[in-house]
Short mmCIF file of C-alpha atoms and ligand atoms in Angstrom, two decimals:
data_model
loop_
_atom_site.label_atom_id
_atom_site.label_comp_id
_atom_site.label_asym_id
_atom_site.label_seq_id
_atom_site.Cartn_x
_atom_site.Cartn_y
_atom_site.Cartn_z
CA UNK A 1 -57.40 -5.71 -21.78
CA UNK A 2 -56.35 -7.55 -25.05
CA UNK A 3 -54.86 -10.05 -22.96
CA UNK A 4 -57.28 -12.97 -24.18
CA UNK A 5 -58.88 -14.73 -21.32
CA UNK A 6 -58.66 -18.86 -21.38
CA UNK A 7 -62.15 -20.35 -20.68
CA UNK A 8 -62.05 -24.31 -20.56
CA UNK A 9 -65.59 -26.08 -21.05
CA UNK A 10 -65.97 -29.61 -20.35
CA UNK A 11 -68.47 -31.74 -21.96
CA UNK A 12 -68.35 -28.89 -25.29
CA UNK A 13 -70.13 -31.55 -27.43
CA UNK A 14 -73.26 -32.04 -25.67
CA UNK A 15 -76.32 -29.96 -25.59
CA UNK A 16 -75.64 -27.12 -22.93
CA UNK A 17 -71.99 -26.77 -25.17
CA UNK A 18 -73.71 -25.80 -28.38
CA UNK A 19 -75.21 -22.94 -26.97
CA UNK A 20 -73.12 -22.04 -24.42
CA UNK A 21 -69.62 -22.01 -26.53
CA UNK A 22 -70.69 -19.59 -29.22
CA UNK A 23 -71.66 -17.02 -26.46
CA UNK A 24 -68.59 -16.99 -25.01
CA UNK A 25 -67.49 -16.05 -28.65
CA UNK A 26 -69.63 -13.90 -29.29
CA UNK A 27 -68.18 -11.63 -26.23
CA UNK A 28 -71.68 -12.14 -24.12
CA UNK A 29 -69.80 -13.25 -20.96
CA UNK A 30 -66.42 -11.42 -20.68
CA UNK A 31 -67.72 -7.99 -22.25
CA UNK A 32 -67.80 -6.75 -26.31
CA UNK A 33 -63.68 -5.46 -26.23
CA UNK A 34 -62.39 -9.25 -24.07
CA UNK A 35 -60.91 -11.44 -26.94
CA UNK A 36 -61.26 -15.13 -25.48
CA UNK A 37 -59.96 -18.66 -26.42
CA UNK A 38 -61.70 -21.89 -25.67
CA UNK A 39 -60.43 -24.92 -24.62
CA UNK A 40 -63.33 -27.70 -25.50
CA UNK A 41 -63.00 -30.85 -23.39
CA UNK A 42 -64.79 -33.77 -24.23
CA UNK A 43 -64.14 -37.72 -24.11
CA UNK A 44 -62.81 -39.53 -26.72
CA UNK A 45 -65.71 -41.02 -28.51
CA UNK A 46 -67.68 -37.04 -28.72
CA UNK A 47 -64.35 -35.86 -30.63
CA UNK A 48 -65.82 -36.15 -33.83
CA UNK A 49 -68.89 -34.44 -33.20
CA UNK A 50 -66.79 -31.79 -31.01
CA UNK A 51 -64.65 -31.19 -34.33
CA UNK A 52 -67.85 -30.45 -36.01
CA UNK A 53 -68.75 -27.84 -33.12
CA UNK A 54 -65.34 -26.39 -33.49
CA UNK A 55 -65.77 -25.87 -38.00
CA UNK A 56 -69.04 -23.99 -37.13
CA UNK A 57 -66.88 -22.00 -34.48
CA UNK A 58 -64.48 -21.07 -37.02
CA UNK A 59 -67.76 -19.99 -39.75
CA UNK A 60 -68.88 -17.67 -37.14
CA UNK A 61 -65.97 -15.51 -37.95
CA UNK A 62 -65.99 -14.31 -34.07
CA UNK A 63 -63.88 -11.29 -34.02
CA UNK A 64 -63.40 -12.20 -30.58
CA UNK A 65 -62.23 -15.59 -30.49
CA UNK A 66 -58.56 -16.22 -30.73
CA UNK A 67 -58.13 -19.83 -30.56
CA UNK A 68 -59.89 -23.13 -29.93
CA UNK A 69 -58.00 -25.92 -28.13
CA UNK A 70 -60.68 -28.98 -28.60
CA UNK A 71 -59.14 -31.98 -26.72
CA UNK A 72 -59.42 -35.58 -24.58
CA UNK A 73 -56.72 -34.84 -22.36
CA UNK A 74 -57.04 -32.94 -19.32
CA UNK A 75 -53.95 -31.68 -18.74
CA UNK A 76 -53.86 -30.09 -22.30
CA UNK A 77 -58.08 -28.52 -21.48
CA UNK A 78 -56.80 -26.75 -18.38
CA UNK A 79 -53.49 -25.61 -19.50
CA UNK A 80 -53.32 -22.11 -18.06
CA UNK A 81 -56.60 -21.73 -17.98
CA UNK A 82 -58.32 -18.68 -16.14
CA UNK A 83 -61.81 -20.15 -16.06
CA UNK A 84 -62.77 -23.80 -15.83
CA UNK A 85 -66.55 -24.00 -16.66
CA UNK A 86 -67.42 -27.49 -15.83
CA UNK A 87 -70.39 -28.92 -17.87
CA UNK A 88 -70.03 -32.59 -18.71
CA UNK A 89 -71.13 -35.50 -16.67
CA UNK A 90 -72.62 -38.74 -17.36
CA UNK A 91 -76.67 -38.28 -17.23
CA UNK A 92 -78.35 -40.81 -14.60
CA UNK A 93 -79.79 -43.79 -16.78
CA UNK A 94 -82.65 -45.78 -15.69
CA UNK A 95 -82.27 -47.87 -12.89
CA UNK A 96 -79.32 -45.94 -11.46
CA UNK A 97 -79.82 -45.37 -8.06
CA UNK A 98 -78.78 -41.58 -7.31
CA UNK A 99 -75.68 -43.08 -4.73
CA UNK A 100 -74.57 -44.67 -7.99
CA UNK A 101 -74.50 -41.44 -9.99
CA UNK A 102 -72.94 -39.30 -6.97
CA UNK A 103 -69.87 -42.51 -7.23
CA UNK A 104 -69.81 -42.48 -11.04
CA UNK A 105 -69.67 -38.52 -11.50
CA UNK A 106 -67.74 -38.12 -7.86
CA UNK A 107 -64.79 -40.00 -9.99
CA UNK A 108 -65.15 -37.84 -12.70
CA UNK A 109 -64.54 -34.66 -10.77
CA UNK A 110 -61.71 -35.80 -8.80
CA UNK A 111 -59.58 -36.23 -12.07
CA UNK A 112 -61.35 -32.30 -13.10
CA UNK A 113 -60.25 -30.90 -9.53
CA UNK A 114 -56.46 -32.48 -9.96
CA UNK A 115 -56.00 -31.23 -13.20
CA UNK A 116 -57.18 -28.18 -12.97
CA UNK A 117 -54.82 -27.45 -9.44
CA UNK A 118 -51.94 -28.96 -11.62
CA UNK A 119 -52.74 -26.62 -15.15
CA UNK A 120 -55.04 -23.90 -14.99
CA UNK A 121 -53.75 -20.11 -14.50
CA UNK A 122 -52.77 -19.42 -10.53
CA UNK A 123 -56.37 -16.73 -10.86
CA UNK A 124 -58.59 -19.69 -11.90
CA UNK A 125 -61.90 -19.59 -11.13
CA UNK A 126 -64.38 -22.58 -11.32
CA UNK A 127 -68.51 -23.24 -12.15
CA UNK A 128 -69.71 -26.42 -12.09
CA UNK A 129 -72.66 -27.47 -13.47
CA UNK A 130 -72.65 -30.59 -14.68
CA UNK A 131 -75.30 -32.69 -11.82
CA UNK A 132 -75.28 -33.44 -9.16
CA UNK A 133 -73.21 -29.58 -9.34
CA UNK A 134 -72.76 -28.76 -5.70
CA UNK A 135 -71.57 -32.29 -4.80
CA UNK A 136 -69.23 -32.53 -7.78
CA UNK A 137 -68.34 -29.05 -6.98
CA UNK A 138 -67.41 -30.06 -3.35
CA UNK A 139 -65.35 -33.65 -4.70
CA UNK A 140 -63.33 -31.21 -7.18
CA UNK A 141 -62.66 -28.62 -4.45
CA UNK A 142 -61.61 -31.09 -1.83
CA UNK A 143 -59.19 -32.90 -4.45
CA UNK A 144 -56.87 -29.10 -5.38
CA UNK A 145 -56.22 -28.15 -1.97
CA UNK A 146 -53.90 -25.46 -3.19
CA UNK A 147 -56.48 -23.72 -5.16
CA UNK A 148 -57.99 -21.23 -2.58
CA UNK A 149 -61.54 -22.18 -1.99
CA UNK A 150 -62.91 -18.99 -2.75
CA UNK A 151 -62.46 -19.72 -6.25
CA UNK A 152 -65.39 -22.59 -6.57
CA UNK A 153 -68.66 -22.17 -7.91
CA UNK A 154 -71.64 -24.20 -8.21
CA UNK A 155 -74.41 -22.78 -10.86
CA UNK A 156 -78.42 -22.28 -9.20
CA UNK A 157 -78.43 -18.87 -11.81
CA UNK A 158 -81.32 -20.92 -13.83
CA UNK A 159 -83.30 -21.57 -10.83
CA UNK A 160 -82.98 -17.87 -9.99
CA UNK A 161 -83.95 -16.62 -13.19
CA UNK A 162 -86.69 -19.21 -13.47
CA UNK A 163 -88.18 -17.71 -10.15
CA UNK A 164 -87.56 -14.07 -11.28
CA UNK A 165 -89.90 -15.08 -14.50
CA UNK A 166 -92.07 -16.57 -12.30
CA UNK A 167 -92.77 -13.73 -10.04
CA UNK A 168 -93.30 -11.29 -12.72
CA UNK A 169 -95.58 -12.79 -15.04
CA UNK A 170 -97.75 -13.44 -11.61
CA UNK A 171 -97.32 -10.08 -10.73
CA UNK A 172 -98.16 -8.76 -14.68
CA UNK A 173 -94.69 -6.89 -14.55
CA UNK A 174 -91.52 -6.53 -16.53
CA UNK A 175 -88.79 -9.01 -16.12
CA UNK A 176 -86.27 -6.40 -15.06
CA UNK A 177 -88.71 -5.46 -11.87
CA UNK A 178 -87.59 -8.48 -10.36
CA UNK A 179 -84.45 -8.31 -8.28
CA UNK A 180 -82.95 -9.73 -5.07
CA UNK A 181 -84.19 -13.04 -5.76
CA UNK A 182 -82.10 -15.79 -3.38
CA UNK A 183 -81.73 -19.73 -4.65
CA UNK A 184 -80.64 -21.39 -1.12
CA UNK A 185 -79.20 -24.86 -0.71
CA UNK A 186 -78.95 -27.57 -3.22
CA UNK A 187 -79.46 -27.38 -7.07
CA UNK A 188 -81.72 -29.88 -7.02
CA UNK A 189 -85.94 -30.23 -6.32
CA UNK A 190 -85.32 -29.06 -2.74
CA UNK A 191 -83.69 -26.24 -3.23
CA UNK A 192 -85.53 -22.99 -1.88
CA UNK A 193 -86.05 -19.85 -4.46
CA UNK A 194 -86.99 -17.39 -1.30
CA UNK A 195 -90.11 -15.27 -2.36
CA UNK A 196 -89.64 -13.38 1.15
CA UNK A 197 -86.91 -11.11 0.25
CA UNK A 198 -87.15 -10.76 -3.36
CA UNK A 199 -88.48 -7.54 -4.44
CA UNK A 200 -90.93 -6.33 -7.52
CA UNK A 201 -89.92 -2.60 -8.31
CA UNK A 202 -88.38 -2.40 -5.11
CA UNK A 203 -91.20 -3.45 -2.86
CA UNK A 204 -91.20 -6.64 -0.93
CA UNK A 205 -93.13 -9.44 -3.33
CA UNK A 206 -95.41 -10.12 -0.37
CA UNK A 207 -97.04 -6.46 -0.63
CA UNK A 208 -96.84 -6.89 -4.53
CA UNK A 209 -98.52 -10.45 -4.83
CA UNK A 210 -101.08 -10.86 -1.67
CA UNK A 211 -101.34 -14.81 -2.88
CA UNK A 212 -99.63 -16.34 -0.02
CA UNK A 213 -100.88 -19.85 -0.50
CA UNK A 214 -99.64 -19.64 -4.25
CA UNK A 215 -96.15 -18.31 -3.32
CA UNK A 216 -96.04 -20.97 -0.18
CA UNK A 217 -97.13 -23.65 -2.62
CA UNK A 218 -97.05 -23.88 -6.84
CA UNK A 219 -94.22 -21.10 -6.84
CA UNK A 220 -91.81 -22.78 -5.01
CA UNK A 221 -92.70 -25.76 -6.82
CA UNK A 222 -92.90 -25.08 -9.90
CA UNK A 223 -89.43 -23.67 -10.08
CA UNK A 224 -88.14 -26.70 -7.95
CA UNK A 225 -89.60 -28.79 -10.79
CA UNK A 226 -89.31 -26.33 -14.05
CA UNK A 227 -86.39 -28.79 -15.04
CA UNK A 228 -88.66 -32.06 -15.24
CA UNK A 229 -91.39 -29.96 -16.65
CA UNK A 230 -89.09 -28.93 -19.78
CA UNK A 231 -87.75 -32.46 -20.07
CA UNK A 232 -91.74 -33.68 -20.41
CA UNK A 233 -92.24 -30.77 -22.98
CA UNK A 234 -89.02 -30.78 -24.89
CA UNK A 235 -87.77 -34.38 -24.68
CA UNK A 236 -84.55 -33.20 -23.60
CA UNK A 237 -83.52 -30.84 -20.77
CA UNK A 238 -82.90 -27.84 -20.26
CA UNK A 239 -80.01 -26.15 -22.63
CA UNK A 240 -80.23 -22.86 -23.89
CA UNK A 241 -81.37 -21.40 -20.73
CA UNK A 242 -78.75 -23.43 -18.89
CA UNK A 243 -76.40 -21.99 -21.42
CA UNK A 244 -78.11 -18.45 -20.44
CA UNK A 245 -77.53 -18.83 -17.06
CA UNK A 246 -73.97 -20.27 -17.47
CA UNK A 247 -73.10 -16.75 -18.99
CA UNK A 248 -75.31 -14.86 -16.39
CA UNK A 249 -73.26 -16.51 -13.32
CA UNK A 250 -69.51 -15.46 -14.58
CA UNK A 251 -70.89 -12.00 -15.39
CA UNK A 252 -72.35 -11.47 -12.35
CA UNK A 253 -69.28 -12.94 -10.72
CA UNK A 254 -66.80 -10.59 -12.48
CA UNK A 255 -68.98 -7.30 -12.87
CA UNK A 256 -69.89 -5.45 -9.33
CA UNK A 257 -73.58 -6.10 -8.65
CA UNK A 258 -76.18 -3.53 -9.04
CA UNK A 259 -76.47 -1.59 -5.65
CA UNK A 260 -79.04 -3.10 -3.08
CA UNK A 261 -79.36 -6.23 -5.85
CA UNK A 262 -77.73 -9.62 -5.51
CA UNK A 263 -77.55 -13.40 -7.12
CA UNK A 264 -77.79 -16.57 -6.76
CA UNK A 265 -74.53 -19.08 -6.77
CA UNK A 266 -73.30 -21.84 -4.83
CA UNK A 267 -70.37 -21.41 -3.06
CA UNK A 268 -68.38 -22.65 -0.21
CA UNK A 269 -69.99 -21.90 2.97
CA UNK A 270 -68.25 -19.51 5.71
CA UNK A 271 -70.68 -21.24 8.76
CA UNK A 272 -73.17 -18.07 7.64
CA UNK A 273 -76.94 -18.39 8.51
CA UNK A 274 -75.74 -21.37 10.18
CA UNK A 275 -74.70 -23.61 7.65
CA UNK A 276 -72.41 -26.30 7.84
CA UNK A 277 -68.88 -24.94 6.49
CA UNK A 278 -66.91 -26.36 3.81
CA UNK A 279 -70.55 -27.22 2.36
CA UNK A 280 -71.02 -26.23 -1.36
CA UNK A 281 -74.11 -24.20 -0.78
CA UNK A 282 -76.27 -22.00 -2.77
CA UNK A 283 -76.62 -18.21 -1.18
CA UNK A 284 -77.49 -14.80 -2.28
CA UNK A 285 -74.33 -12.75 -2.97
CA UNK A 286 -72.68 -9.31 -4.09
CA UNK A 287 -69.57 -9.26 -5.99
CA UNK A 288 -67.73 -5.99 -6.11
CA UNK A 289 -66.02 -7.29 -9.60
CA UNK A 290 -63.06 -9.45 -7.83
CA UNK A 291 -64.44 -10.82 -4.67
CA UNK A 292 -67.98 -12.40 -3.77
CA UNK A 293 -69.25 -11.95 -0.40
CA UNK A 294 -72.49 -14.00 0.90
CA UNK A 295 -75.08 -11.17 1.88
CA UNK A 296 -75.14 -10.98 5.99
CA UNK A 297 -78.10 -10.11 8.34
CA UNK A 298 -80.99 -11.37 6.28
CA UNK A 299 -83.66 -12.52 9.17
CA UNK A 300 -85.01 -16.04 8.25
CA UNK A 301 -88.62 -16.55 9.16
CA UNK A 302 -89.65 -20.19 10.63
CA UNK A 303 -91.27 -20.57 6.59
CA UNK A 304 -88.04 -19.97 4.85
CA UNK A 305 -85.60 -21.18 7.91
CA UNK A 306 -87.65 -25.39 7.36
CA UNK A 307 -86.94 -24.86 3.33
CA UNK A 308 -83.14 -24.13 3.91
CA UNK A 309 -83.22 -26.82 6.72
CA UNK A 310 -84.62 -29.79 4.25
CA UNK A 311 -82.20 -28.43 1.74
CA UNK A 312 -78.80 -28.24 3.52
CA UNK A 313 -79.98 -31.96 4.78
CA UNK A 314 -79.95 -33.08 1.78
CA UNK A 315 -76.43 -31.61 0.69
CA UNK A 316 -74.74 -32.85 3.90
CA UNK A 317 -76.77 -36.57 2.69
CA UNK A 318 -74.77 -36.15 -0.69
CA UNK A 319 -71.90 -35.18 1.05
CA UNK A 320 -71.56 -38.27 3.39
CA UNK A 321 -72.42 -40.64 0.12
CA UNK A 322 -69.29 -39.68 -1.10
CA UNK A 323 -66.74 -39.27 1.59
CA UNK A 324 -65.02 -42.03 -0.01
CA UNK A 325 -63.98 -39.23 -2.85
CA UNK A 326 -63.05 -36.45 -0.16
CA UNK A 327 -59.71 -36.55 0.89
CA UNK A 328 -59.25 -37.01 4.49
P1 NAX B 1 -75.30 -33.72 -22.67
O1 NAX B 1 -75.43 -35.16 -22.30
O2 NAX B 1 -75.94 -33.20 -23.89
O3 NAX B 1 -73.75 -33.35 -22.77
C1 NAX B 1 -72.83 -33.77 -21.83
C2 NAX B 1 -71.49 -33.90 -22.54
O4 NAX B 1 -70.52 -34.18 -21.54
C3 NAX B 1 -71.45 -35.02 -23.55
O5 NAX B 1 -71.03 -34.52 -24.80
C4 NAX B 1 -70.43 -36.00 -22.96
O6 NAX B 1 -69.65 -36.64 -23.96
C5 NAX B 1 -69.60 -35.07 -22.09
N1 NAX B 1 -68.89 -35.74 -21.01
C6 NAX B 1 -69.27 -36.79 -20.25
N2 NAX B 1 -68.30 -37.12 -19.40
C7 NAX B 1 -67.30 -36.25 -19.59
C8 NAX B 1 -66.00 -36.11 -19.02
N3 NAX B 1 -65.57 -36.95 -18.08
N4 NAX B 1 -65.22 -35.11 -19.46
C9 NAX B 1 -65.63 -34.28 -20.44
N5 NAX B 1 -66.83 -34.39 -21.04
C10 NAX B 1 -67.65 -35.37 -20.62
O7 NAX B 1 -75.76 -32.91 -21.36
P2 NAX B 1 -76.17 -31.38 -21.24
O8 NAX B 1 -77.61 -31.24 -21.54
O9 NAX B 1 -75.20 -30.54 -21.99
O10 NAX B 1 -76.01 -31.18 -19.66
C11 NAX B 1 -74.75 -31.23 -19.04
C12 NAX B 1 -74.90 -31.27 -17.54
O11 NAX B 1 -75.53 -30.09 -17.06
C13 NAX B 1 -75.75 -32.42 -17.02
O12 NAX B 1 -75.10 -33.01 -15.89
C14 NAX B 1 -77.01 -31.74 -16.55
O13 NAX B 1 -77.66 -32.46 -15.51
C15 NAX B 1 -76.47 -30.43 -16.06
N6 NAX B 1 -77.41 -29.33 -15.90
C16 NAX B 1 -77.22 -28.49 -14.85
C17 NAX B 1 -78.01 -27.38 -14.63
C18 NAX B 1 -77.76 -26.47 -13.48
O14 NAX B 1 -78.57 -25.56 -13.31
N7 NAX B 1 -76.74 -26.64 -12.65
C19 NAX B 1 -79.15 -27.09 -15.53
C20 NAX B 1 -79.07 -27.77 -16.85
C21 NAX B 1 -78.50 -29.16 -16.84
O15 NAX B 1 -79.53 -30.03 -16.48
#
């Protein structure tokens, strides 16, 4: 298809943007023969800097990239857009209660949700990851009713591919044994990476690792707090591998999924496993290249079943902080 495809990225200045953008480009997330132009959103003050993002675009020579649309205004960023990857968001400052960031971001992702239902190509598709992702996710659904729901997406990829690096350097394997590694819940520290289906070279990880204690305990935790850990290393968070996992979701959304495998996104919940519907809620999922479906029948043990409890919890908390920003 030579049709290019229109990918919109909010918040194209910051740090997740400047590794992100020339991926894209580069033909990592739509395939090496998909040409692609970007539409680069960013307030008003980051223009400059954004201009500066887009002359380093053009050096690149991409043969890929047909066009860059770097803007303030909405309405121009989503203009017949077929993806909307939404990055930006104000970071939470000290002394900002989280209820404060949830109102100040909410607000932010009403305006996104409108002007995308008003703009972007009638196949749009949506990732959010800008934090607090599934919340925003929900605020931007819930304000473009005419956008089918199916169509939103909130990113835990990292977290999954944290986990699957995780598991194999415990286990002393390659990377690519990993697979069928579930994020439920929230993308946040109580999310739950679930070590109980995953497999290692198609066994379960319990008969590959016998160290229940450490799986139980500094596994789970240590991907629930990788983020923090790489903010106390780095002085600054996570970006290139947020980047990586931006491009890892939207392939894995629009390629079918390796048979038997699945992935990690949040998406709007159908009531399965029990969870609330409506709720933007990470799951393991298959894609057969156009549709996602949540995988069915996987039996939760009482372990896994008080993780996913604490975590919807804490979505349907976030979710009742901002009803003010859901429309009735
Ligand atoms: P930066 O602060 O480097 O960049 C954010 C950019 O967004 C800035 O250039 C800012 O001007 C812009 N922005 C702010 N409000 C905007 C608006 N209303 N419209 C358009 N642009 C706007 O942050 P960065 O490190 O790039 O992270 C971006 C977001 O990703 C943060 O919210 C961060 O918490 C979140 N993350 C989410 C992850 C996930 O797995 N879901 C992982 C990585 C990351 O922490």
């Amino acid at each position: 298809n030579t049709t290019p495809i229109r990918v919109a990225v909010t918040g194209a200045a910051g740090q997740i943007g400047y590794s992100l953008l020339f991926r894209i480009a580069s033909g990592a997330m739509f395939g090496p023969n998909q040409p692609v132009i970007l539409h680069l959103i960013e307030i008003e003050p980051a223009l400059p800097a954004l201009n500066g993002v887009v002359m380093e675009l053009d050096d690149c020579a991409f043969p890929l990239l047909k066009g860059v649309v770097p803007t303030a205004s909405l309405d121009e960023g989503f203009r017949g857009v077929n993806w909307a990857l939404l990055v930006g968001s104000v970071p939470r400052k000290a002394g900002m209660e989280r209820k404060d960031l949830l109102g100040i971001n909410g607000k932010i992702f009403i305006g996104q949700g409108q002007a995308i239902q008003k703009n972007a190509a009638s196949d749009v598709r949506i990732l959010v990851v800008g934090n607090p992702c599934n919340t925003n996710c929900l605020i931007a659904m819930n304000n473009a009713p005419q956008i089918p729901k199916d169509r939103w997406h909130a990113m835990t990829r990292l977290d999954e591919n944290r986990a699957k690096s995780q598991l194999a350097k415990k286990a002393g394997v390659d990377i690519t044994a990993v697979t069928n590694v579930a994020v439920w819940g929230n993308h946040s520290s109580t999310q739950y990476p679930d070590f109980v289906h995953a497999k290692i070279s198609g066994k379960g990880v319990t008969d590959v690792i016998k160290d229940e204690a450490w799986l139980k305990g500094d596994f789970i935790s240590s991907v629930q707090q990788r983020g923090a850990a790489i903010i106390k290393a780095r002085g600054a968070s996570s970006a290139a591998s947020a980047a990586n996992a931006v491009v890892d979701s939207v392939a894995s959304i629009v390629n079918p999924t390796a048979p038997g495998d699945w992935h990690s996104v949040c998406i709007h919940s159908d009531g399965s496993y029990g969870i609330e519907k409506g709720l933007i809620t990470s799951f393991p999922v298959r894609s057969d290249g156009k549709k996602l479906e949540i995988v069915q029948g996987l039996a939760i043990d009482p372990f896994s079943q008080s993780k996913i409890d604490t975590t919807i919890a804490e979505l349907k908390e976030e979710k009742s902080l901002v009803s003010d920003l859901l429309p009735k």
